[in-house]
mmCIF file of C-alpha atoms in Angstrom:
data_model
loop_
_atom_site.group_PDB
_atom_site.id
_atom_site.type_symbol
_atom_site.label_atom_id
_atom_site.label_comp_id
_atom_site.label_asym_id
_atom_site.label_seq_id
_atom_site.Cartn_x
_atom_site.Cartn_y
_atom_site.Cartn_z
ATOM 1 C CA UNK A 1 92.303 124.519 119.057
ATOM 2 C CA UNK A 2 94.093 123.069 116.050
ATOM 3 C CA UNK A 3 92.896 125.992 113.949
ATOM 4 C CA UNK A 4 94.357 128.458 116.486
ATOM 5 C CA UNK A 5 97.658 126.580 116.387
ATOM 6 C CA UNK A 6 97.635 126.727 112.622
ATOM 7 C CA UNK A 7 97.220 130.504 112.687
ATOM 8 C CA UNK A 8 99.940 130.882 115.306
ATOM 9 C CA UNK A 9 102.351 128.822 113.246
ATOM 10 C CA UNK A 10 101.523 130.774 110.102
ATOM 11 C CA UNK A 11 102.024 134.183 111.722
ATOM 12 C CA UNK A 12 104.626 133.262 114.343
ATOM 13 C CA UNK A 13 107.313 135.486 112.871
ATOM 14 C CA UNK A 14 104.999 138.510 112.895
ATOM 15 C CA UNK A 15 103.988 137.807 116.508
ATOM 16 C CA UNK A 16 107.568 137.475 117.667
ATOM 17 C CA UNK A 17 108.535 140.677 115.819
ATOM 18 C CA UNK A 18 105.626 142.579 117.394
ATOM 19 C CA UNK A 19 106.549 141.339 120.874
ATOM 20 C CA UNK A 20 110.178 142.297 120.334
ATOM 21 C CA UNK A 21 109.197 145.824 119.256
ATOM 22 C CA UNK A 22 106.857 146.181 122.247
ATOM 23 C CA UNK A 23 109.566 145.093 124.663
ATOM 24 C CA UNK A 24 112.076 147.439 123.012
ATOM 25 C CA UNK A 25 109.705 150.384 123.391
ATOM 26 C CA UNK A 26 109.032 149.637 127.051
ATOM 27 C CA UNK A 27 112.711 149.171 127.854
ATOM 28 C CA UNK A 28 113.902 152.249 125.952
ATOM 29 C CA UNK A 29 111.125 154.389 127.430
ATOM 30 C CA UNK A 30 112.028 153.275 130.884
ATOM 31 C CA UNK A 31 115.653 154.207 130.164
ATOM 32 C CA UNK A 32 114.718 157.733 129.145
ATOM 33 C CA UNK A 33 114.748 157.280 125.398
ATOM 34 C CA UNK A 34 111.319 157.669 123.806
ATOM 35 C CA UNK A 35 111.317 156.774 120.090
ATOM 36 C CA UNK A 36 107.506 156.965 119.871
ATOM 37 C CA UNK A 37 107.133 160.521 121.174
ATOM 38 C CA UNK A 38 104.471 159.284 123.605
ATOM 39 C CA UNK A 39 104.790 160.457 127.190
ATOM 40 C CA UNK A 40 105.255 157.180 129.107
ATOM 41 C CA UNK A 41 104.617 158.139 132.715
ATOM 42 C CA UNK A 42 105.459 155.010 134.643
ATOM 43 C CA UNK A 43 104.886 156.767 137.970
ATOM 44 C CA UNK A 44 101.223 156.950 137.028
ATOM 45 C CA UNK A 45 100.882 153.586 135.380
ATOM 46 C CA UNK A 46 102.635 151.554 137.981
ATOM 47 C CA UNK A 47 106.099 150.138 138.410
ATOM 48 C CA UNK A 48 108.202 149.445 135.365
ATOM 49 C CA UNK A 49 108.117 145.692 135.923
ATOM 50 C CA UNK A 50 104.359 145.622 136.071
ATOM 51 C CA UNK A 51 104.202 146.732 132.432
ATOM 52 C CA UNK A 52 105.519 143.251 131.478
ATOM 53 C CA UNK A 53 102.681 141.412 133.222
ATOM 54 C CA UNK A 54 100.414 141.046 130.176
ATOM 55 C CA UNK A 55 103.369 140.144 128.003
ATOM 56 C CA UNK A 56 104.494 137.444 130.442
ATOM 57 C CA UNK A 57 101.007 135.963 130.486
ATOM 58 C CA UNK A 58 100.862 136.014 126.696
ATOM 59 C CA UNK A 59 104.287 134.421 126.389
ATOM 60 C CA UNK A 60 103.292 131.676 128.850
ATOM 61 C CA UNK A 61 100.154 130.997 126.816
ATOM 62 C CA UNK A 62 102.114 130.885 123.574
ATOM 63 C CA UNK A 63 104.628 128.508 125.145
ATOM 64 C CA UNK A 64 101.832 126.202 126.261
ATOM 65 C CA UNK A 65 100.273 126.303 122.806
ATOM 66 C CA UNK A 66 103.650 125.619 121.200
ATOM 67 C CA UNK A 67 104.147 122.594 123.473
ATOM 68 C CA UNK A 68 100.676 121.319 122.620
ATOM 69 C CA UNK A 69 101.413 121.839 118.921
ATOM 70 C CA UNK A 70 104.688 119.912 119.186
ATOM 71 C CA UNK A 71 102.934 117.045 120.987
ATOM 72 C CA UNK A 72 100.188 116.963 118.363
ATOM 73 C CA UNK A 73 102.714 116.921 115.513
ATOM 74 C CA UNK A 74 104.642 114.134 117.235
ATOM 75 C CA UNK A 75 101.488 112.022 117.573
ATOM 76 C CA UNK A 76 100.542 112.697 113.945
ATOM 77 C CA UNK A 77 104.014 111.735 112.742
ATOM 78 C CA UNK A 78 103.866 108.559 114.828
ATOM 79 C CA UNK A 79 100.497 107.714 113.279
ATOM 80 C CA UNK A 80 101.818 108.412 109.777
ATOM 81 C CA UNK A 81 104.832 106.196 110.465
ATOM 82 C CA UNK A 82 102.517 103.365 111.558
ATOM 83 C CA UNK A 83 100.448 103.788 108.390
ATOM 84 C CA UNK A 84 103.586 103.712 106.232
ATOM 85 C CA UNK A 85 104.783 100.579 108.004
ATOM 86 C CA UNK A 86 101.404 98.871 107.576
ATOM 87 C CA UNK A 87 101.408 99.773 103.872
ATOM 88 C CA UNK A 88 104.941 98.414 103.469
ATOM 89 C CA UNK A 89 104.016 95.168 105.240
ATOM 90 C CA UNK A 90 100.969 94.802 103.006
ATOM 91 C CA UNK A 91 103.063 95.328 99.879
ATOM 92 C CA UNK A 92 105.638 92.805 101.130
ATOM 93 C CA UNK A 93 102.874 90.263 101.785
ATOM 94 C CA UNK A 94 101.453 90.720 98.277
ATOM 95 C CA UNK A 95 104.934 90.415 96.776
ATOM 96 C CA UNK A 96 105.622 87.206 98.730
ATOM 97 C CA UNK A 97 102.252 85.731 97.740
ATOM 98 C CA UNK A 98 102.752 86.514 94.050
ATOM 99 C CA UNK A 99 106.272 85.077 94.027
ATOM 100 C CA UNK A 100 104.985 81.799 95.451
ATOM 101 C CA UNK A 101 101.911 81.808 93.217
ATOM 102 C CA UNK A 102 103.818 82.285 89.975
ATOM 103 C CA UNK A 103 106.412 79.714 91.019
ATOM 104 C CA UNK A 104 103.599 77.208 91.585
ATOM 105 C CA UNK A 105 102.034 78.087 88.231
ATOM 106 C CA UNK A 106 105.406 77.621 86.549
ATOM 107 C CA UNK A 107 105.784 74.211 88.184
ATOM 108 C CA UNK A 108 102.248 73.310 87.103
ATOM 109 C CA UNK A 109 103.004 74.213 83.479
ATOM 110 C CA UNK A 110 106.216 72.185 83.621
ATOM 111 C CA UNK A 111 104.280 69.214 84.990
ATOM 112 C CA UNK A 112 101.737 69.445 82.159
ATOM 113 C CA UNK A 113 104.462 69.673 79.500
ATOM 114 C CA UNK A 114 106.198 66.579 80.914
ATOM 115 C CA UNK A 115 103.034 64.477 80.929
ATOM 116 C CA UNK A 116 103.042 61.769 78.270
ATOM 117 C CA UNK A 117 100.939 58.702 77.597
ATOM 118 C CA UNK A 118 101.683 55.657 75.484
ATOM 119 C CA UNK A 119 98.918 54.978 72.976
ATOM 120 C CA UNK A 120 100.298 51.578 71.994
ATOM 121 C CA UNK A 121 103.065 50.265 69.762
ATOM 122 C CA UNK A 122 101.338 51.229 66.528
ATOM 123 C CA UNK A 123 100.446 54.793 67.593
ATOM 124 C CA UNK A 124 102.412 57.896 68.473
ATOM 125 C CA UNK A 125 102.998 58.908 72.078
ATOM 126 C CA UNK A 126 100.963 61.889 73.231
ATOM 127 C CA UNK A 127 102.577 64.447 75.502
ATOM 128 C CA UNK A 128 101.747 67.734 77.183
ATOM 129 C CA UNK A 129 98.241 69.056 76.700
ATOM 130 C CA UNK A 130 97.737 66.623 73.811
ATOM 131 C CA UNK A 131 97.900 63.826 76.381
ATOM 132 C CA UNK A 132 95.019 65.303 78.375
ATOM 133 C CA UNK A 133 93.090 65.931 75.177
ATOM 134 C CA UNK A 134 93.485 62.269 74.187
ATOM 135 C CA UNK A 135 92.311 61.027 77.602
ATOM 136 C CA UNK A 136 89.252 63.249 77.585
ATOM 137 C CA UNK A 137 88.278 62.345 74.000
ATOM 138 C CA UNK A 138 88.365 58.639 74.839
ATOM 139 C CA UNK A 139 86.132 59.228 77.884
ATOM 140 C CA UNK A 140 83.741 61.395 75.865
ATOM 141 C CA UNK A 141 83.562 58.836 73.032
ATOM 142 C CA UNK A 142 82.476 56.068 75.412
ATOM 143 C CA UNK A 143 80.096 58.349 77.321
ATOM 144 C CA UNK A 144 78.009 59.632 74.403
ATOM 145 C CA UNK A 145 75.643 56.674 73.974
ATOM 146 C CA UNK A 146 72.418 57.234 75.894
ATOM 147 C CA UNK A 147 72.416 55.546 79.290
ATOM 148 C CA UNK A 148 76.200 55.279 79.532
ATOM 149 C CA UNK A 149 77.618 54.689 83.001
ATOM 150 C CA UNK A 150 79.656 57.884 83.291
ATOM 151 C CA UNK A 151 80.878 57.012 86.780
ATOM 152 C CA UNK A 152 82.481 53.715 85.787
ATOM 153 C CA UNK A 153 83.774 55.010 82.447
ATOM 154 C CA UNK A 154 85.596 57.903 84.079
ATOM 155 C CA UNK A 155 87.024 55.855 86.945
ATOM 156 C CA UNK A 156 88.277 53.165 84.530
ATOM 157 C CA UNK A 157 90.260 55.788 82.622
ATOM 158 C CA UNK A 158 91.403 57.401 85.865
ATOM 159 C CA UNK A 159 92.861 54.059 86.980
ATOM 160 C CA UNK A 160 94.463 53.555 83.553
ATOM 161 C CA UNK A 161 96.240 56.917 83.682
ATOM 162 C CA UNK A 162 96.435 57.295 87.461
ATOM 163 C CA UNK A 163 100.117 58.237 87.558
ATOM 164 C CA UNK A 164 99.484 61.268 85.359
ATOM 165 C CA UNK A 165 95.976 62.278 86.428
ATOM 166 C CA UNK A 166 96.374 61.853 90.193
ATOM 167 C CA UNK A 167 99.526 63.980 90.226
ATOM 168 C CA UNK A 168 97.880 66.615 87.998
ATOM 169 C CA UNK A 169 94.756 66.893 90.166
ATOM 170 C CA UNK A 170 96.755 67.058 93.426
ATOM 171 C CA UNK A 171 98.866 69.905 92.087
ATOM 172 C CA UNK A 172 95.842 71.740 90.718
ATOM 173 C CA UNK A 173 94.020 71.329 94.027
ATOM 174 C CA UNK A 174 96.942 72.574 96.125
ATOM 175 C CA UNK A 175 97.378 75.722 94.037
ATOM 176 C CA UNK A 176 93.684 76.556 94.481
ATOM 177 C CA UNK A 177 93.977 75.873 98.226
ATOM 178 C CA UNK A 178 97.036 78.134 98.411
ATOM 179 C CA UNK A 179 95.012 80.998 96.918
ATOM 180 C CA UNK A 180 91.956 80.236 99.049
ATOM 181 C CA UNK A 181 93.923 80.150 102.330
ATOM 182 C CA UNK A 182 95.853 83.340 101.620
ATOM 183 C CA UNK A 183 95.056 86.766 103.069
ATOM 184 C CA UNK A 184 95.076 88.313 99.601
ATOM 185 C CA UNK A 185 91.927 90.311 98.863
ATOM 186 C CA UNK A 186 91.338 89.769 95.141
ATOM 187 C CA UNK A 187 91.588 85.976 95.158
ATOM 188 C CA UNK A 188 89.405 85.502 92.085
ATOM 189 C CA UNK A 189 91.882 87.584 90.053
ATOM 190 C CA UNK A 190 94.548 84.921 90.639
ATOM 191 C CA UNK A 191 92.065 82.104 90.140
ATOM 192 C CA UNK A 192 91.280 83.541 86.695
ATOM 193 C CA UNK A 193 94.964 83.775 85.807
ATOM 194 C CA UNK A 194 95.452 80.133 86.750
ATOM 195 C CA UNK A 195 92.278 78.973 85.030
ATOM 196 C CA UNK A 196 93.241 80.762 81.809
ATOM 197 C CA UNK A 197 96.130 78.306 81.407
ATOM 198 C CA UNK A 198 93.813 75.306 81.222
ATOM 199 C CA UNK A 199 92.816 73.737 77.932
ATOM 200 C CA UNK A 200 89.190 72.724 77.303
ATOM 201 C CA UNK A 201 90.146 69.096 77.876
ATOM 202 C CA UNK A 202 91.836 69.859 81.185
ATOM 203 C CA UNK A 203 88.829 71.822 82.398
ATOM 204 C CA UNK A 204 86.577 68.942 81.358
ATOM 205 C CA UNK A 205 88.714 66.388 83.207
ATOM 206 C CA UNK A 206 88.669 68.562 86.333
ATOM 207 C CA UNK A 207 84.866 68.684 86.130
ATOM 208 C CA UNK A 208 84.642 64.893 85.693
ATOM 209 C CA UNK A 209 87.029 64.302 88.577
ATOM 210 C CA UNK A 210 84.843 66.438 90.846
ATOM 211 C CA UNK A 211 81.665 64.746 89.636
ATOM 212 C CA UNK A 212 82.680 61.074 89.519
ATOM 213 C CA UNK A 213 85.739 60.515 91.718
ATOM 214 C CA UNK A 214 85.454 60.243 95.501
ATOM 215 C CA UNK A 215 88.507 62.383 96.329
ATOM 216 C CA UNK A 216 87.541 64.998 93.774
ATOM 217 C CA UNK A 217 83.994 65.261 95.157
ATOM 218 C CA UNK A 218 85.241 65.597 98.715
ATOM 219 C CA UNK A 219 88.138 68.035 98.300
ATOM 220 C CA UNK A 220 88.185 69.819 94.954
ATOM 221 C CA UNK A 221 84.470 70.157 94.163
ATOM 222 C CA UNK A 222 83.711 72.708 96.962
ATOM 223 C CA UNK A 223 86.478 74.983 95.679
ATOM 224 C CA UNK A 224 85.301 74.609 92.079
ATOM 225 C CA UNK A 225 81.843 75.717 93.189
ATOM 226 C CA UNK A 226 83.195 78.539 95.359
ATOM 227 C CA UNK A 227 85.275 80.138 92.591
ATOM 228 C CA UNK A 228 83.183 79.297 89.527
ATOM 229 C CA UNK A 229 86.039 77.398 87.915
ATOM 230 C CA UNK A 230 83.727 75.738 85.370
ATOM 231 C CA UNK A 231 82.495 79.126 84.170
ATOM 232 C CA UNK A 232 83.908 78.608 80.661
ATOM 233 C CA UNK A 233 83.206 74.909 80.343
ATOM 234 C CA UNK A 234 81.613 73.941 77.024
ATOM 235 C CA UNK A 235 77.833 73.541 77.187
ATOM 236 C CA UNK A 236 78.221 70.399 75.100
ATOM 237 C CA UNK A 237 80.406 68.814 77.772
ATOM 238 C CA UNK A 238 78.005 69.930 80.501
ATOM 239 C CA UNK A 239 75.124 68.302 78.627
ATOM 240 C CA UNK A 240 76.911 65.021 77.798
ATOM 241 C CA UNK A 241 77.775 64.323 81.422
ATOM 242 C CA UNK A 242 74.707 66.004 82.989
ATOM 243 C CA UNK A 243 77.015 68.166 85.068
ATOM 244 C CA UNK A 244 74.322 70.658 86.060
ATOM 245 C CA UNK A 245 72.948 67.852 88.231
ATOM 246 C CA UNK A 246 76.349 67.244 89.835
ATOM 247 C CA UNK A 247 77.333 70.788 90.815
ATOM 248 C CA UNK A 248 75.850 73.839 92.426
ATOM 249 C CA UNK A 249 75.005 76.603 89.972
ATOM 250 C CA UNK A 250 77.904 78.667 91.366
ATOM 251 C CA UNK A 251 80.396 76.327 89.684
ATOM 252 C CA UNK A 252 79.383 77.679 86.268
ATOM 253 C CA UNK A 253 79.438 81.416 86.948
ATOM 254 C CA UNK A 254 81.704 84.099 88.372
ATOM 255 C CA UNK A 255 81.756 84.185 92.181
ATOM 256 C CA UNK A 256 79.989 86.775 94.298
ATOM 257 C CA UNK A 257 81.574 90.131 95.109
ATOM 258 C CA UNK A 258 82.599 89.207 98.658
ATOM 259 C CA UNK A 259 84.853 86.431 97.299
ATOM 260 C CA UNK A 260 86.460 88.512 94.568
#
């Protein structure tokens, strides 16, 4: 049916012209003027009005087809409008998500840059990512001897620098949760952007927090394993703290396709 309508639309002008010529011939012949030279004997063929019967039927059919075509085009346009609206809403949702995401990342970077720790009266103050590097190096130094109590060593330093570390981990956790709870499809893409900002020391401290701190194990560790956040963590750090025994294997590799 749609193919027939397509042909009718394509050749509509020719059809209308042909019908107009046919009507003109019939009318003029009936009036006594015969442009075709054909002897139109209406007394033998029936009444003059009867000659319009086939044309009337054809016109009625064409009108019905035209109405059907108009209805079909209206439905198609309505469907296209719905698709355009859905696409626009999707683009707006992505734009809103990215605005919030990059604002959170900007706040995270500001928080890191404003972090500072006092190393004592005789030593310089460490700030920004140098502060996290200093904290991690102290933990690593005390954890290297064989048989070290990694749990107590980490938690002692966490308590010492709780104002900086607790705030840092809460912010990090909430940004990951924001991505995880969103309707965005390529979540791992944004996880990778966020993770790329982390220094080696920050990534190490996140791993230790998940492995040795109660809140980190409960809340952050499942997300770390879900999104492979420790994918680029140094093998040396993994070995020192026996982290392969603390995490699922998924924590150290890119996530599966259904998550990305």
